[in-house]
Amino acid sequence: MTQLTIRKPDDWHLHLRDGAMLKGVLPHTSTHFARAIVMPNLVPPIVAAAQAEAYRGRIMAALPEGHNFVPLMTLYLTEETDPDDVEAGFRDRLVTAVKLYPAGATTNSQSGVHDIAKVYPVLERMAAIGLPLCVHGEVTDPAIDIFDREAVFIETVLEPLRRRIPELRVVMEHVTTREGVAYVRSQERNMGATITTHHLMINRNAILVGGIRPHYYCLPVAKREEHRLALREAATSGDRRFFLGTDSAPHVDQLKESDCGCAGIFTAFNTLSCLAHVFEQERALDRLEAFASLNGPAFYGLPPNEEHITLERLIEPVIFPKKIRTADGPVTTFDPMVPIHWIVSVAS
Ligand code: NCD
Ligand code: ZN
């Protein structure tokens, strides 16, 4: 196959940042994607509906002319979150999901949740009104090895939460392990999972072999090869519970290339090329549309996009720019480490 037309994709987990960075990165998403779940981990975080509304306004103001793009806003869950504010945001069609960051789990998560029991009233309200919870599924206990944090989270936080509030719709964000995939598959209802592009392409060797490579460092950190293979199987299976969330998370190079570099990989601009490569390798190009454009809207109860995009396979590998410039500084782009032959040739 040398050409593939699919419904326009959505990104169900995206970091757009704010200010100059927002202006620099947004066009890379809005060129190829119709909608995105926008993560609320700004500094300070988007914790209330009024802040989400103002942030949505800044995103729309940064959108290049002629781009049709709908940001789907999220609220950052804290132990002080007011269930009434969350419900009002949902009823106003402003808030599409609420995000749970265990405190300290990742970039800008200091204000996150220490004790899940404290947020049960909000979660119960969300279950009652049908508002999904997006979960960063890693424990933060320093005694737990960083490569085990997802598996331990499932056992000690997620499963008890599911038992307590089975009607809550939960998205396990950026699932990275075989255990994560198996857990999602074990859940018949009210459960979805996003998978990133980079976790389908790299394992932990990318970060550590031949030198330490900060631009492959993200959270949850990439795991062993067996886990990458489990993710590929899930993403390309067509199973409706799995859908694309790039977790494209730009940081200026200065903050990545440091003695304590930030977590996050900027993948927005070449994600669809990389995904076409992965699905082609798995002989599943016919399921790319399910993963990128159909399963996500189905989970969130939204219609799939009416527009389409066309991907084209070129004879020569595509040369991607190594960095994008923003007024905040350069941002290194995701290098898939293998030749990629696919480009988006038409987006409408
Ligand atoms: C994200 C960021 O930089 O905001 N970083 C990352 O490594 N994915 C936060 C997150 O989603 O964990
Ligand atoms: Zn993220």
mmCIF file with all atom_site columns, C-alpha atoms in Angstrom, residues 13 15 17 39-47 75-80 99-115 119 134-141 146 149 153 174 217-220 247 251 262-263:
data_model
loop_
_atom_site.group_PDB
_atom_site.id
_atom_site.type_symbol
_atom_site.label_atom_id
_atom_site.label_alt_id
_atom_site.label_comp_id
_atom_site.label_asym_id
_atom_site.label_entity_id
_atom_site.label_seq_id
_atom_site.pdbx_PDB_ins_code
_atom_site.Cartn_x
_atom_site.Cartn_y
_atom_site.Cartn_z
_atom_site.occupancy
_atom_site.B_iso_or_equiv
_atom_site.pdbx_formal_charge
_atom_site.auth_seq_id
_atom_site.auth_comp_id
_atom_site.auth_asym_id
_atom_site.auth_atom_id
_atom_site.pdbx_PDB_model_num
ATOM 1  C CA . HIS A 1 13  ? -3.385  13.298 25.398 1.00 0.00 ? 13  HIS A CA 1
ATOM 2  C CA . HIS A 1 15  ? 0.608   19.114 26.208 1.00 0.00 ? 15  HIS A CA 1
ATOM 3  C CA . ARG A 1 17  ? 1.817   24.649 27.223 1.00 0.00 ? 17  ARG A CA 1
ATOM 4  C CA . MET A 1 39  ? -3.422  18.481 29.572 1.00 0.00 ? 39  MET A CA 1
ATOM 5  C CA . PRO A 1 40  ? -3.833  20.943 32.447 1.00 0.00 ? 40  PRO A CA 1
ATOM 6  C CA . ASN A 1 41  ? -0.340  20.761 33.999 1.00 0.00 ? 41  ASN A CA 1
ATOM 7  C CA . LEU A 1 42  ? 0.602   24.377 33.446 1.00 0.00 ? 42  LEU A CA 1
ATOM 8  C CA . VAL A 1 43  ? 2.340   26.396 36.126 1.00 0.00 ? 43  VAL A CA 1
ATOM 9  C CA . PRO A 1 44  ? 0.096   27.114 37.979 1.00 0.00 ? 44  PRO A CA 1
ATOM 10 C CA . PRO A 1 45  ? -2.164  24.202 36.943 1.00 0.00 ? 45  PRO A CA 1
ATOM 11 C CA . ILE A 1 46  ? -5.648  24.555 35.442 1.00 0.00 ? 46  ILE A CA 1
ATOM 12 C CA . VAL A 1 47  ? -7.666  23.539 38.487 1.00 0.00 ? 47  VAL A CA 1
ATOM 13 C CA . LEU A 1 75  ? -9.125  20.038 34.876 1.00 0.00 ? 75  LEU A CA 1
ATOM 14 C CA . TYR A 1 76  ? -6.203  19.164 37.105 1.00 0.00 ? 76  TYR A CA 1
ATOM 15 C CA . LEU A 1 77  ? -7.537  17.233 40.088 1.00 0.00 ? 77  LEU A CA 1
ATOM 16 C CA . THR A 1 78  ? -6.374  18.379 43.516 1.00 0.00 ? 78  THR A CA 1
ATOM 17 C CA . GLU A 1 79  ? -7.513  17.503 47.010 1.00 0.00 ? 79  GLU A CA 1
ATOM 18 C CA . GLU A 1 80  ? -9.345  20.853 47.027 1.00 0.00 ? 80  GLU A CA 1
ATOM 19 C CA . LYS A 1 99  ? -6.780  14.532 35.136 1.00 0.00 ? 99  LYS A CA 1
ATOM 20 C CA . LEU A 1 100 ? -5.374  12.688 38.112 1.00 0.00 ? 100 LEU A CA 1
ATOM 21 C CA . TYR A 1 101 ? -1.673  13.192 38.737 1.00 0.00 ? 101 TYR A CA 1
ATOM 22 C CA . PRO A 1 102 ? -0.339  11.443 41.801 1.00 0.00 ? 102 PRO A CA 1
ATOM 23 C CA . ALA A 1 103 ? 1.607   14.253 43.532 1.00 0.00 ? 103 ALA A CA 1
ATOM 24 C CA . GLY A 1 104 ? 5.191   14.321 42.274 1.00 0.00 ? 104 GLY A CA 1
ATOM 25 C CA . ALA A 1 105 ? 4.719   11.690 39.535 1.00 0.00 ? 105 ALA A CA 1
ATOM 26 C CA . THR A 1 106 ? 5.813   13.815 36.584 1.00 0.00 ? 106 THR A CA 1
ATOM 27 C CA . THR A 1 107 ? 6.445   17.301 35.165 1.00 0.00 ? 107 THR A CA 1
ATOM 28 C CA . ASN A 1 108 ? 4.431   19.955 37.047 1.00 0.00 ? 108 ASN A CA 1
ATOM 29 C CA . SER A 1 109 ? 2.570   17.490 39.257 1.00 0.00 ? 109 SER A CA 1
ATOM 30 C CA . GLN A 1 110 ? 3.440   18.993 42.638 1.00 0.00 ? 110 GLN A CA 1
ATOM 31 C CA . SER A 1 111 ? -0.176  20.032 43.241 1.00 0.00 ? 111 SER A CA 1
ATOM 32 C CA . GLY A 1 112 ? -1.499  16.560 42.464 1.00 0.00 ? 112 GLY A CA 1
ATOM 33 C CA . VAL A 1 113 ? -3.218  14.066 44.712 1.00 0.00 ? 113 VAL A CA 1
ATOM 34 C CA . HIS A 1 114 ? -1.444  12.608 47.769 1.00 0.00 ? 114 HIS A CA 1
ATOM 35 C CA . ASP A 1 115 ? -4.342  10.628 49.183 1.00 0.00 ? 115 ASP A CA 1
ATOM 36 C CA . VAL A 1 119 ? -10.883 13.010 46.029 1.00 0.00 ? 119 VAL A CA 1
ATOM 37 C CA . CYS A 1 134 ? -7.669  10.524 32.862 1.00 0.00 ? 134 CYS A CA 1
ATOM 38 C CA . VAL A 1 135 ? -5.088  8.874  35.054 1.00 0.00 ? 135 VAL A CA 1
ATOM 39 C CA . HIS A 1 136 ? -1.316  9.235  35.166 1.00 0.00 ? 136 HIS A CA 1
ATOM 40 C CA . GLY A 1 137 ? -0.847  5.685  36.401 1.00 0.00 ? 137 GLY A CA 1
ATOM 41 C CA . GLU A 1 138 ? 2.368   5.682  38.389 1.00 0.00 ? 138 GLU A CA 1
ATOM 42 C CA . VAL A 1 139 ? 2.959   5.470  42.133 1.00 0.00 ? 139 VAL A CA 1
ATOM 43 C CA . THR A 1 140 ? 5.463   7.932  43.550 1.00 0.00 ? 140 THR A CA 1
ATOM 44 C CA . ASP A 1 141 ? 6.712   5.928  46.548 1.00 0.00 ? 141 ASP A CA 1
ATOM 45 C CA . ILE A 1 146 ? 10.780  3.606  38.463 1.00 0.00 ? 146 ILE A CA 1
ATOM 46 C CA . ARG A 1 149 ? 5.637   2.218  39.064 1.00 0.00 ? 149 ARG A CA 1
ATOM 47 C CA . PHE A 1 153 ? -0.173  1.704  40.599 1.00 0.00 ? 153 PHE A CA 1
ATOM 48 C CA . HIS A 1 174 ? 0.111   6.522  28.176 1.00 0.00 ? 174 HIS A CA 1
ATOM 49 C CA . TYR A 1 217 ? 13.325  10.538 28.426 1.00 0.00 ? 217 TYR A CA 1
ATOM 50 C CA . CYS A 1 218 ? 9.658   10.878 29.310 1.00 0.00 ? 218 CYS A CA 1
ATOM 51 C CA . LEU A 1 219 ? 7.291   9.667  31.987 1.00 0.00 ? 219 LEU A CA 1
ATOM 52 C CA . PRO A 1 220 ? 6.209   6.994  32.265 1.00 0.00 ? 220 PRO A CA 1
ATOM 53 C CA . ASP A 1 247 ? 1.664   12.804 25.110 1.00 0.00 ? 247 ASP A CA 1
ATOM 54 C CA . HIS A 1 251 ? 10.434  21.379 26.621 1.00 0.00 ? 251 HIS A CA 1
ATOM 55 C CA . CYS A 1 262 ? 12.742  17.363 32.245 1.00 0.00 ? 262 CYS A CA 1
ATOM 56 C CA . ALA A 1 263 ? 10.570  14.434 31.185 1.00 0.00 ? 263 ALA A CA 1
#
